[in-house]
Coordinates of C-alpha atoms and ligand atoms in Angstrom, one line a residue:
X1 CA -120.6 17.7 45.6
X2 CA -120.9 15.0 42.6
X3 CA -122.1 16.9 39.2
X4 CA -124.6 15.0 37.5
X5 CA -125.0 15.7 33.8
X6 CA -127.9 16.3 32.5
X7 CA -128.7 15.0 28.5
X8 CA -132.1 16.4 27.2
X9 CA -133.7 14.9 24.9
X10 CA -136.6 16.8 24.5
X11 CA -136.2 17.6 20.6
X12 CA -135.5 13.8 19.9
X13 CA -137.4 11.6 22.4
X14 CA -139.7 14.2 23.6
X15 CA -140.4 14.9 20.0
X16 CA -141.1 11.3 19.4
X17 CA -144.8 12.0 21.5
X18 CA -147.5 10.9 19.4
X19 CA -148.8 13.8 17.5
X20 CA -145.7 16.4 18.5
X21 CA -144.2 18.2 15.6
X22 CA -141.2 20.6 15.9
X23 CA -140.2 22.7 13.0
X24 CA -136.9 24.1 12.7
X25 CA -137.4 27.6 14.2
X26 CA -139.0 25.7 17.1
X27 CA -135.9 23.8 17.5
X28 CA -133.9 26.4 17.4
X29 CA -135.5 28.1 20.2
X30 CA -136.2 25.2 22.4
X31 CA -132.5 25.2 22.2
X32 CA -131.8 28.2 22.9
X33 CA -134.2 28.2 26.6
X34 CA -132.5 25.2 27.1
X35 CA -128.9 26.4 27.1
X36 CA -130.4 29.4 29.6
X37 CA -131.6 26.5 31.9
X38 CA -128.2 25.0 31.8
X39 CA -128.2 21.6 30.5
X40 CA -124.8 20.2 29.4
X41 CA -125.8 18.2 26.5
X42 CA -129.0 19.1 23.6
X43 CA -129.9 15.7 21.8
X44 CA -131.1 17.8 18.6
X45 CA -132.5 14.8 16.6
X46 CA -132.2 11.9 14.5
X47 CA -130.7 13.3 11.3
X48 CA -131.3 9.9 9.1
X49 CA -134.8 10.0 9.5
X50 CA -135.2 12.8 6.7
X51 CA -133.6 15.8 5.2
X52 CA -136.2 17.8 7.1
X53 CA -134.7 16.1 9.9
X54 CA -130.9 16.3 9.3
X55 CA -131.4 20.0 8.5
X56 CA -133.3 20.9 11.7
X57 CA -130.0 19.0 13.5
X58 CA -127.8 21.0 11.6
X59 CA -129.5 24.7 12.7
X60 CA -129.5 23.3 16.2
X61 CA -126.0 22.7 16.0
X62 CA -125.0 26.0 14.4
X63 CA -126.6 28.1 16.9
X64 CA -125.9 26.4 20.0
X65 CA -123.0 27.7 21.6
X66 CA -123.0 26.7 25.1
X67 CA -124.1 22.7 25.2
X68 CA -123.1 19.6 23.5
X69 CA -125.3 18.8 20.3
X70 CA -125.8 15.5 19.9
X71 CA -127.4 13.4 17.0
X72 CA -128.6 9.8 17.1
X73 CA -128.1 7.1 14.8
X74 CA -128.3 3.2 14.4
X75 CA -125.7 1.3 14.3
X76 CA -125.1 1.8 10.2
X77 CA -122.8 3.7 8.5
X78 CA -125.5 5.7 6.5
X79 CA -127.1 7.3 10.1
X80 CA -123.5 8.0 10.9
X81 CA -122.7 10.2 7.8
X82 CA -125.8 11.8 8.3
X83 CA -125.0 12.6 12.2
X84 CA -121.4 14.3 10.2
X85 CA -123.5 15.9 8.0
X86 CA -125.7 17.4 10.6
X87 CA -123.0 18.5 13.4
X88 CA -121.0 20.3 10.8
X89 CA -120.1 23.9 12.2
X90 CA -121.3 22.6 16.0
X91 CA -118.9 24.0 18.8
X92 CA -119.0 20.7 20.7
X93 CA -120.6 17.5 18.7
X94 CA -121.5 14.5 20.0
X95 CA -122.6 11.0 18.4
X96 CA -125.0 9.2 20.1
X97 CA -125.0 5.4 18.7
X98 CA -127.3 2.7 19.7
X99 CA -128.5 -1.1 19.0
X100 CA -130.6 -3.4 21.1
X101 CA -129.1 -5.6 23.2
X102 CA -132.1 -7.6 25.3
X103 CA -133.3 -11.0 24.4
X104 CA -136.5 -9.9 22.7
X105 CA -135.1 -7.3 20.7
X106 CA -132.4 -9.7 19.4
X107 CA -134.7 -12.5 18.7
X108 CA -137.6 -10.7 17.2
X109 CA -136.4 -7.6 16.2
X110 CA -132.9 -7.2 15.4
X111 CA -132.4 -11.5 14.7
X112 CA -129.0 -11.6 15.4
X113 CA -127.3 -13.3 18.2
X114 CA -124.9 -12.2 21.0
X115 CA -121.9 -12.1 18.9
X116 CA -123.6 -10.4 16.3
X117 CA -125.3 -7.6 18.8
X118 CA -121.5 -6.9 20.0
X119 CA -119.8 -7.3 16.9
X120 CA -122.6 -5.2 14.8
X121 CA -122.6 -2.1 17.9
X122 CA -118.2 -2.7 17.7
X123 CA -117.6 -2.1 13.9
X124 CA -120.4 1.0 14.7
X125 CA -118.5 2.8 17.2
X126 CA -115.2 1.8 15.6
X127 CA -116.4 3.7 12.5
X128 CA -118.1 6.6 14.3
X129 CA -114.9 7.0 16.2
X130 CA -112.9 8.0 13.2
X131 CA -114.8 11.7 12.9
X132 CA -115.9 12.0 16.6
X133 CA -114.4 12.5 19.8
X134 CA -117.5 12.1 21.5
X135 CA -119.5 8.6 20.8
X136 CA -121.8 7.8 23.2
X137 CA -123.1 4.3 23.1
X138 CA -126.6 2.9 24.1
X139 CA -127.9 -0.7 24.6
X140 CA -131.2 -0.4 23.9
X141 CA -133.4 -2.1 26.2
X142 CA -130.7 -2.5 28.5
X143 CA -133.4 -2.5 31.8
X144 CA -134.8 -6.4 30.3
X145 CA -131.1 -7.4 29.1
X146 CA -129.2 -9.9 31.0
X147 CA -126.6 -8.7 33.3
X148 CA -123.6 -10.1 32.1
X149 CA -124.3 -9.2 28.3
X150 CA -124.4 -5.9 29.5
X151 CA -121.4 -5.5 31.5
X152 CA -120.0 -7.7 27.9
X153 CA -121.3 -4.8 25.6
X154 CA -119.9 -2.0 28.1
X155 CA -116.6 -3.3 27.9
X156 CA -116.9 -3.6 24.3
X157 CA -117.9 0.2 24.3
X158 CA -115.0 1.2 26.1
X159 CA -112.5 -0.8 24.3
X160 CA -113.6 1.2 21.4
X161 CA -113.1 4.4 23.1
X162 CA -117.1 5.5 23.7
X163 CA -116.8 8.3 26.4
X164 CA -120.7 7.6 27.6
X165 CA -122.4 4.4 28.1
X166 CA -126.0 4.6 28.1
X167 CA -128.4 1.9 29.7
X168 CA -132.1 3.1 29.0
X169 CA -135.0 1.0 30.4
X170 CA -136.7 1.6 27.3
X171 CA -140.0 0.2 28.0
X172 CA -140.3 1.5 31.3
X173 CA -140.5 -2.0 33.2
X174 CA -137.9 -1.8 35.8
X175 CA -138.3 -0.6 40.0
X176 CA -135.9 1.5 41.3
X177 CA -134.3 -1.2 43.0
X178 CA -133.8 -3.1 39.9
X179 CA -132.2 -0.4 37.9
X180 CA -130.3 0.8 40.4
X181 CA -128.8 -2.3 40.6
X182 CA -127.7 -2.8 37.2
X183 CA -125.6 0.4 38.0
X184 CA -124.0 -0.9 40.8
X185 CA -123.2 -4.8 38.5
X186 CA -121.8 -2.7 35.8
X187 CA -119.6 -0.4 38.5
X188 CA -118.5 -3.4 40.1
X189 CA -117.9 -5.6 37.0
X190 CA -116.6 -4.2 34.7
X191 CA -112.7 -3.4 34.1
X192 CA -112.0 -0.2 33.2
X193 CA -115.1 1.4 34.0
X194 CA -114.3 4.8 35.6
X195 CA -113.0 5.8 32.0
X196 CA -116.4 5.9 31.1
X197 CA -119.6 8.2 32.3
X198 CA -122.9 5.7 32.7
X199 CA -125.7 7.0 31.8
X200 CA -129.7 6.4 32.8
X201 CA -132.1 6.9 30.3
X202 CA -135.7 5.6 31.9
X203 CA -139.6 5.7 30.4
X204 CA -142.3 6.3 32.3
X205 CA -144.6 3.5 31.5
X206 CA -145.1 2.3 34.9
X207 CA -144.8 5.8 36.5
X208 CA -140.9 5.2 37.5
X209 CA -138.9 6.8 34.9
X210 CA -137.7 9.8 37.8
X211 CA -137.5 7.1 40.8
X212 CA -135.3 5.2 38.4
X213 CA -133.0 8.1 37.3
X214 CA -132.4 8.9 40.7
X215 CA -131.6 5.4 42.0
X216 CA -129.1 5.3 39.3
X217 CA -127.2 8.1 40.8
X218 CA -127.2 6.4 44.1
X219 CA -125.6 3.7 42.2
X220 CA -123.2 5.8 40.3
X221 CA -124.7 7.1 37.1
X222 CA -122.8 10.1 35.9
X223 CA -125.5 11.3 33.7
X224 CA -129.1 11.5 33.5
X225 CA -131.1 11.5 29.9
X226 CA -134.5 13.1 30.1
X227 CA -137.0 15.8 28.6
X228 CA -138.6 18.9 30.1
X229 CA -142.1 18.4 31.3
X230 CA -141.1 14.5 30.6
X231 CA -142.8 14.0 27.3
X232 CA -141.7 11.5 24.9
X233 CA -142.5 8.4 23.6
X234 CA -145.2 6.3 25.0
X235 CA -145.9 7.5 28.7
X236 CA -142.7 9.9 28.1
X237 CA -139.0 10.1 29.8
X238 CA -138.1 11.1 33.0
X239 CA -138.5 14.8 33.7
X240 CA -135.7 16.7 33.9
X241 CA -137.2 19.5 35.9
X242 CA -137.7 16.8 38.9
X243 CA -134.4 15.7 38.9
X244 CA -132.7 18.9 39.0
X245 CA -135.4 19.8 41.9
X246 CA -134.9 16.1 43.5
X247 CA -131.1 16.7 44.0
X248 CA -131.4 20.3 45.1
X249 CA -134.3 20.0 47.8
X250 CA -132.7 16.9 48.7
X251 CA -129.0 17.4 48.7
X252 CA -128.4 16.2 52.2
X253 CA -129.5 13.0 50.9
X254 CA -128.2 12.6 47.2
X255 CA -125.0 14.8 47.5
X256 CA -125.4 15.7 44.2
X257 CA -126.7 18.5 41.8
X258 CA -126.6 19.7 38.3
X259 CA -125.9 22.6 36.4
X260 CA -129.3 24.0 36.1
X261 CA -130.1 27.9 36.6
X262 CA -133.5 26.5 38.4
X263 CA -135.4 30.0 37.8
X264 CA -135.4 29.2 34.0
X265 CA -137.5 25.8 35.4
X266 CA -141.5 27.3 35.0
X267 CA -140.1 29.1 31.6
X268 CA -139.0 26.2 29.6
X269 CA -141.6 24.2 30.8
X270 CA -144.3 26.9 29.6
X271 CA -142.0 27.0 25.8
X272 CA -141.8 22.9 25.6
X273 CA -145.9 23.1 26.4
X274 CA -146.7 25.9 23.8
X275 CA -144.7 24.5 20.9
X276 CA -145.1 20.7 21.2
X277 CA -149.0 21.3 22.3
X278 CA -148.6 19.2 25.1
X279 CA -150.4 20.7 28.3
X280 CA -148.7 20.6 31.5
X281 CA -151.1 18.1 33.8
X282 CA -152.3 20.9 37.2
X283 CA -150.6 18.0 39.3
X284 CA -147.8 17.7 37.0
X285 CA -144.7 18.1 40.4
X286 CA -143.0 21.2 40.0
X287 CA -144.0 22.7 36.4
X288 CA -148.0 21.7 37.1
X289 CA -150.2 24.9 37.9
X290 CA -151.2 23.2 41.2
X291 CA -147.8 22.2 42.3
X292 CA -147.9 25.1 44.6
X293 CA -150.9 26.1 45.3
X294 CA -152.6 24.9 48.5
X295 CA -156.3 24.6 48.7
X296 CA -157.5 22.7 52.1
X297 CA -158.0 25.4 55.1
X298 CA -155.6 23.6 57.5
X299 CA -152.8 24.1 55.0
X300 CA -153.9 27.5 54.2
X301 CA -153.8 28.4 57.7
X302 CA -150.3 26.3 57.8
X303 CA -148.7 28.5 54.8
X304 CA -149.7 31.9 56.5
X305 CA -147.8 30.6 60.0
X306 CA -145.0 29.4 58.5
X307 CA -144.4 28.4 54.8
X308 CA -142.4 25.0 55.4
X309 CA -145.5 23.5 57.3
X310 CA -146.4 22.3 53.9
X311 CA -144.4 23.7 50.8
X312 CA -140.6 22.1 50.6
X313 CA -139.6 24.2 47.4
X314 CA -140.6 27.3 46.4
X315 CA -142.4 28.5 43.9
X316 CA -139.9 31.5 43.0
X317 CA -137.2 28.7 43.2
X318 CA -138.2 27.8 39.8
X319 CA -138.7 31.4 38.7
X320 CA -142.5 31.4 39.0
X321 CA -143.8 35.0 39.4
X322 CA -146.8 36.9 39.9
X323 CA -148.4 37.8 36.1
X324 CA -147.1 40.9 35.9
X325 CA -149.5 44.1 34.6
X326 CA -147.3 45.1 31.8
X327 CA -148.5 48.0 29.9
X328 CA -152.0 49.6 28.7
X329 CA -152.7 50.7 25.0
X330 CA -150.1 53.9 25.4
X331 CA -147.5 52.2 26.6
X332 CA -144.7 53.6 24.1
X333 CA -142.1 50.8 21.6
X334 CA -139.5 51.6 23.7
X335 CA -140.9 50.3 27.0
X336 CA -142.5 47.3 25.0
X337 CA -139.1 46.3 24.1
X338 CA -137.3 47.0 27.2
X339 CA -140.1 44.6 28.8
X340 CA -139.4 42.0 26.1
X341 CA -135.5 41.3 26.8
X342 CA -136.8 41.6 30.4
X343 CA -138.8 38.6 30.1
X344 CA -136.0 37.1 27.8
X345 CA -137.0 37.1 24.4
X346 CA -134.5 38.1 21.8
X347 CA -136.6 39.3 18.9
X348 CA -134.9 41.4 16.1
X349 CA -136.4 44.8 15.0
X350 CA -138.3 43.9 12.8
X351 CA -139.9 40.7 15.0
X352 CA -140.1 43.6 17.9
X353 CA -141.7 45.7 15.3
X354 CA -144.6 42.8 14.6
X355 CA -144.7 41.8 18.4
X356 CA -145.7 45.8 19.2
X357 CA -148.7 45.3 16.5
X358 CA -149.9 42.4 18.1
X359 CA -149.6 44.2 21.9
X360 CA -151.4 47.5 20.6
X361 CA -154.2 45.1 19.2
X362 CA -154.9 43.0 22.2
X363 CA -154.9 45.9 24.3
X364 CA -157.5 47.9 22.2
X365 CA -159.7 44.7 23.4
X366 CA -158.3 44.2 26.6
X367 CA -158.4 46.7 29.6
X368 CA -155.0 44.5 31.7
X369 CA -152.3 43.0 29.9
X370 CA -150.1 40.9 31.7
X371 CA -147.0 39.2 31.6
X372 CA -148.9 35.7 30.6
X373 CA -151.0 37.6 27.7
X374 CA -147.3 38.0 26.4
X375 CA -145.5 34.7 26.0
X376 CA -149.2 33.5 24.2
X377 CA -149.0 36.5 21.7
X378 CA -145.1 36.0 21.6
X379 CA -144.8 32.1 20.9
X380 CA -147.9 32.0 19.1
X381 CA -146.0 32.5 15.9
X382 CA -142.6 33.1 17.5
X383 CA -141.4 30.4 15.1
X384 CA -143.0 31.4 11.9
X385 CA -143.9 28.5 9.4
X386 CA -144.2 29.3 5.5
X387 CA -147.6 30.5 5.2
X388 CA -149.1 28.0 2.6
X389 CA -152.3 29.4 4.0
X390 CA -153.3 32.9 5.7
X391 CA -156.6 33.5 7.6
X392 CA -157.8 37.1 5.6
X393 CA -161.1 36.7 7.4
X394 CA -163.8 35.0 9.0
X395 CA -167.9 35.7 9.5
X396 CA -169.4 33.2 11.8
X397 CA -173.4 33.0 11.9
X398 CA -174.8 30.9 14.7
X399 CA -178.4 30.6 16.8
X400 CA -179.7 28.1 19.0
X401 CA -182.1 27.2 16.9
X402 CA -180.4 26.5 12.9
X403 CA -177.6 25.0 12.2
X404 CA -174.5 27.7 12.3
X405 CA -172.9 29.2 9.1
X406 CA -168.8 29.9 8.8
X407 CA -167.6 32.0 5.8
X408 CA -164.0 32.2 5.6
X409 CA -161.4 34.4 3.2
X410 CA -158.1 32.7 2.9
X411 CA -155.4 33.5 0.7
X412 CA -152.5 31.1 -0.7
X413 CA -148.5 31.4 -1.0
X414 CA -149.1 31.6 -4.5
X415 CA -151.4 35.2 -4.2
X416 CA -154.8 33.7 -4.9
X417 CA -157.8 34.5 -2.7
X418 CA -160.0 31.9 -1.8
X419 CA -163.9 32.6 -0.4
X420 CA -165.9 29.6 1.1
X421 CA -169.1 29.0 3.1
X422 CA -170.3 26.3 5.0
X423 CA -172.4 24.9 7.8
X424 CA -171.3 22.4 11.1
X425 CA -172.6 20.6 13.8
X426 CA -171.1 23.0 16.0
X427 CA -169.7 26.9 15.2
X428 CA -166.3 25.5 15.3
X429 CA -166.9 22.7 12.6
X430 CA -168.7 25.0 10.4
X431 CA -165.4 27.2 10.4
X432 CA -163.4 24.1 10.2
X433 CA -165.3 22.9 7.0
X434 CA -165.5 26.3 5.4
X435 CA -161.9 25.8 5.9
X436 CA -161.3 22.8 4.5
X437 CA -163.2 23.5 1.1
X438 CA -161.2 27.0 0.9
X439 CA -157.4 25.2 1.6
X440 CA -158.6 22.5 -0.8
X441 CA -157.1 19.9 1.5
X442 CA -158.5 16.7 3.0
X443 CA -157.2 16.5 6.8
X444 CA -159.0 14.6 10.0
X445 CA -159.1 17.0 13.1
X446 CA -157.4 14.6 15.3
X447 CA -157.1 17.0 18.6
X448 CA -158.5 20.1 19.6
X449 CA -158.1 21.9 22.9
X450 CA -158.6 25.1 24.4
X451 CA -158.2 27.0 27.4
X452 CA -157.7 30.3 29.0
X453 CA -154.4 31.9 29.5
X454 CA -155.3 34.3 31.9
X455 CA -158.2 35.2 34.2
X456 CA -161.2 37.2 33.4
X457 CA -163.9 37.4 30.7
X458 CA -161.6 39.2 28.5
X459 CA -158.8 36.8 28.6
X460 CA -156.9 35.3 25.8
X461 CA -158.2 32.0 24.9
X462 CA -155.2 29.3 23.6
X463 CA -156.3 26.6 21.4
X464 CA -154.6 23.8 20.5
X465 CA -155.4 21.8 16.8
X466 CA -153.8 18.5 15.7
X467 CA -154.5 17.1 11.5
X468 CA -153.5 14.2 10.0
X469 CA -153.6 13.8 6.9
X470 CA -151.8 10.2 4.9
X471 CA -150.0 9.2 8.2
X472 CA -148.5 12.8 8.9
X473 CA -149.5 14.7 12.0
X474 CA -149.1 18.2 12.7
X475 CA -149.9 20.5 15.4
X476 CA -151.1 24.0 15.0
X477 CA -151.9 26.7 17.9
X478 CA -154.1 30.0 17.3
X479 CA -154.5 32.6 20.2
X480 CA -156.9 35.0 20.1
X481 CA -159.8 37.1 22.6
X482 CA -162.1 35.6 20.9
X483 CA -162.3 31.9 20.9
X484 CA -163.7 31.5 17.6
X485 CA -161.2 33.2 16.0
X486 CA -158.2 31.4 17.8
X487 CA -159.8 28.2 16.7
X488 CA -159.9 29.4 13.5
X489 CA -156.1 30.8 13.3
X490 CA -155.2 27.3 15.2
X491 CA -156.3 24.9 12.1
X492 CA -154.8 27.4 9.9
X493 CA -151.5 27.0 11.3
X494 CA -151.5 23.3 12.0
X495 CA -152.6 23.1 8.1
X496 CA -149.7 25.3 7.2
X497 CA -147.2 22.8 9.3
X498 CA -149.0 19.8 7.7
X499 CA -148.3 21.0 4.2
X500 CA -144.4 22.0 4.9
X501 CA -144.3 18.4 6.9
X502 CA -145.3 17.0 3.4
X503 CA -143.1 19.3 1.3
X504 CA -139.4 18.6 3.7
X505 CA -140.5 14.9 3.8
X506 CA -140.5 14.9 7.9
X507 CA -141.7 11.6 9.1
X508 CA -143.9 10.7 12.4
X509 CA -143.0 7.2 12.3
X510 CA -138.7 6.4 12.4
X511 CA -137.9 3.0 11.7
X512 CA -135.7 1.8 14.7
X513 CA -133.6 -0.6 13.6
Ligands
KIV1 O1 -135.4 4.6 25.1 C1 -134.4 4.3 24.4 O2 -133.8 3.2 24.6 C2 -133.9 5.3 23.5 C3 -132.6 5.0 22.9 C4 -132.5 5.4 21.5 C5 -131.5 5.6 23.7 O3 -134.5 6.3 23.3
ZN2 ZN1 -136.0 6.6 25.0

């Protein structure tokens, strides 16, 4: 059976979703899931964009032990220092290079000709492979670059001694057909290719970007590049999660699979959701909360005859279980902590200790808790931000007849207390500009979600903020019975990210070129 790699770039690309912040920790911890899922190779981030940046490569890198960390960089010497920088003290570094090579990036973007392209991407890798072992090499836009220029620029890369050649349809534009057959001109074409592993990297623009992945490993990809519940830029990156379930509920047609533990599937896609924000669409396939349920009678009565009449995976497969009643309000530390590693959360004593507090508080207000009610509590702060600002308390007046009231106690890093009271349109704007004259910051709410985690009047309610404030975004998450409250502790922490966004000098918007 052919082994495809798998390349996620879920902390680089998928971070690059309008609006998605990852701090550090969070990083760290996507990384972490990700190794349990098995991928082969982590693309950690793009250490020239800022220090904030480069330093949330470099924890990557450090505590990653069973993938390939990989950085990006343009084809300068600058981004390549700063990839060496970053991967210091990895186990297995990897440089990922790149430069445009299609006509309208050279004209309009890059202005450079053909001969500069090659020459420019030649003297990159030629440097880059002085401190690496592993350079891969990407022509940008490759999917709207003429064929022969490619199969040009991946002789180039191999000349140069690049160990992956990466052709990304960056805009999303290409059919499978099409991209497949760029494959299969670059297979056939090119001298020397099998001492290189080709690579697909595909956006989803026009709804493509997993049809595309797969038709390159009909035409002899060795590699896919993509991101768990396939956000990223734009209309996002293929979806790792359907590729690895593609190639193992088809194998008799692909002969090919990857490395993935597929029961560690539903839980990265439920940490990638939580700590980016980004919901999970119900008819998202495989990670959506409909991909398995079945609603018509006919395929109810189907599923009780026999389960293949209408379900081709199942749901286990991916390691979806029933919500598990965990433990009452005299359920002992012990137990809770047993339970914890259980559900695979390695949390040191005194994070166990904090967790506990937490469980013993929501279930003095709720009669069930369940296995859901605990990834919420757990990654609501699992990755803990400096808190710039803390939520001491909040009094919330509202009637349908006057305008509601919020008063809010919040006290600073610096040990002052701060007590504000104002009115909204709403309950939750009246909080959120009692909030705003207490943190003394100007912000625009630029998202706000909610929704329930689990079933039931008592269940927890999971809201998701997003601020800007001068061009930087941040994303904050509050959790809470009460859905006022986890509004509350939401803008809170998406205010706390906002300010240590400002303070590490982390940027939305990387120049690339
Ligand atoms: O989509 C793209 O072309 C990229 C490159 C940087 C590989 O993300
Ligand atoms: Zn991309």
């Amino acid at each position: 059976m052919r082994k495809i790699y798998i390349f996620d770039t879920t902390l680089r690309d998928g971070e690059q979703s309008p609006g998605v912040n990852l701090n550090t920790p969070e990083k760290v911890e996507i990384a972490h899931q990700l190794e349990r899922l098995g991928v082969d190779r982590i693309e950690a981030g793009f250490p020239a964009a800022s220090p904030g940046d480069l330093a949330a490569v470099h924890a990557v890198a450090k505590a990653v032990k069973n993938a390939s960390v990989i950085g990006l960089s343009r084809s300068r010497e600058q981004d390549i220092d700063a990839v060496r920088e970053a991967l210091k003290g990895a186990q297995d570094p990897c440089l990922h290079l790149f430069l445009a090579t299609s006509p309208i990036h050279r004209q309009y973007k890059l202005r450079m000709d053909k001969d500069q392209v090659r020459d420019t991407a030649r003297s990159a890798i030629r440097y880059a492979r002085k401190y690496f072992d592993k350079v891969e090499f990407s022509l940008e836009d490759a999917g709207r670059t003429e064929l022969d220029f490619i199969a040009e620029m991946t002789k180039m890369a191999i000349e140069e001694g690049a160990y992956v050649v990466n052709l990304p349809d960056t805009v999303g534009y290409l059919t499978p057909y099409e991209y497949g057959n760029i494959f299969k001109y670059v297979k056939d074409n090119v001298p020397g290719v099998e001492k290189v592993q080709l690579s697909a990297h595909c956006h989803d623009d026009l709804g493509m970007a997993t049809a595309n992945a797969l038709a390159a490993i009909l035409n002899g990809a060795d590699q896919v590049e993509g991101t768990i519940n396939g956000i990223g830029e734009r209309a996002g990156n293929t979806a790792l999660e359907e590729v690895a379930m593609a190639l193992e509920t088809r194998q008799d047609f692909y002969g090919a699979k990857t490395s993935f533990t597929l029961s560690e599937i539903a839980r990265t896609s439920r940490l990638v959701s939580k700590l980016t924000g980004m919901v999970v669409p119900g008819n998202k396939a495989i990670v959506g909360a409909n991909a398995f349920a079945h609603e018509s009678g006919i395929h109810q009565d189907g599923m009780l005859k026999e389960k293949s009449t209408y379900e081709i995976m199942t749901p286990e497969t991916i390691g979806l279980k029933e919500s598990k009643l965990v433990m009452g309000k005299h359920s002992g530390r012990h137990a809770f902590r047993e339970h914890l590693i259980e559900l695979g959360f390695e949390l040191d004593e005194e994070a166990v200790n904090r967790a506990f507090t937490k469980f013993k508080v929501l279930a003095d207000k709720k009669k069930e808790v369940t296995d859901d009610d605990l990834f919420a509590l757990l990654e609501e702060r699992l990755a803990d931000t400096p808190e710039f600002f803390q939520l001491d308390s909040l009094f919330v007046s509202f009637d349908s007849e006057s305008e509601p009231t919020a008063r809010v106690r919040l006290s600073t890093i610096d040990g002052s207390v701060r007590e504000e009271q104002s009115s909204g349109n709403g309950a939750v704007d009246s909080i959120y500009n009692a909030i705003d004259k207490a943190s003394q910051e100007e912000v625009t709410l630029s998202d706000y979600s909610i929704k329930a985690v689990t079933q039931g009047k008592d269940a927890l309610g999971e809201v998701h903020v997003a601020l800007t404030q001068e061009g930087i975004t941040a994303q904050g998450r509050g959790v809470s019975t009460d859905i006022l409250e986890a509004s509350a502790r939401a803008y809170v922490d998406s205010l706390n990210r906002l300010v240590e966004k400002r303070k590490t000098g982390r940027r939305d918007n990387i120049p690339m070129i």
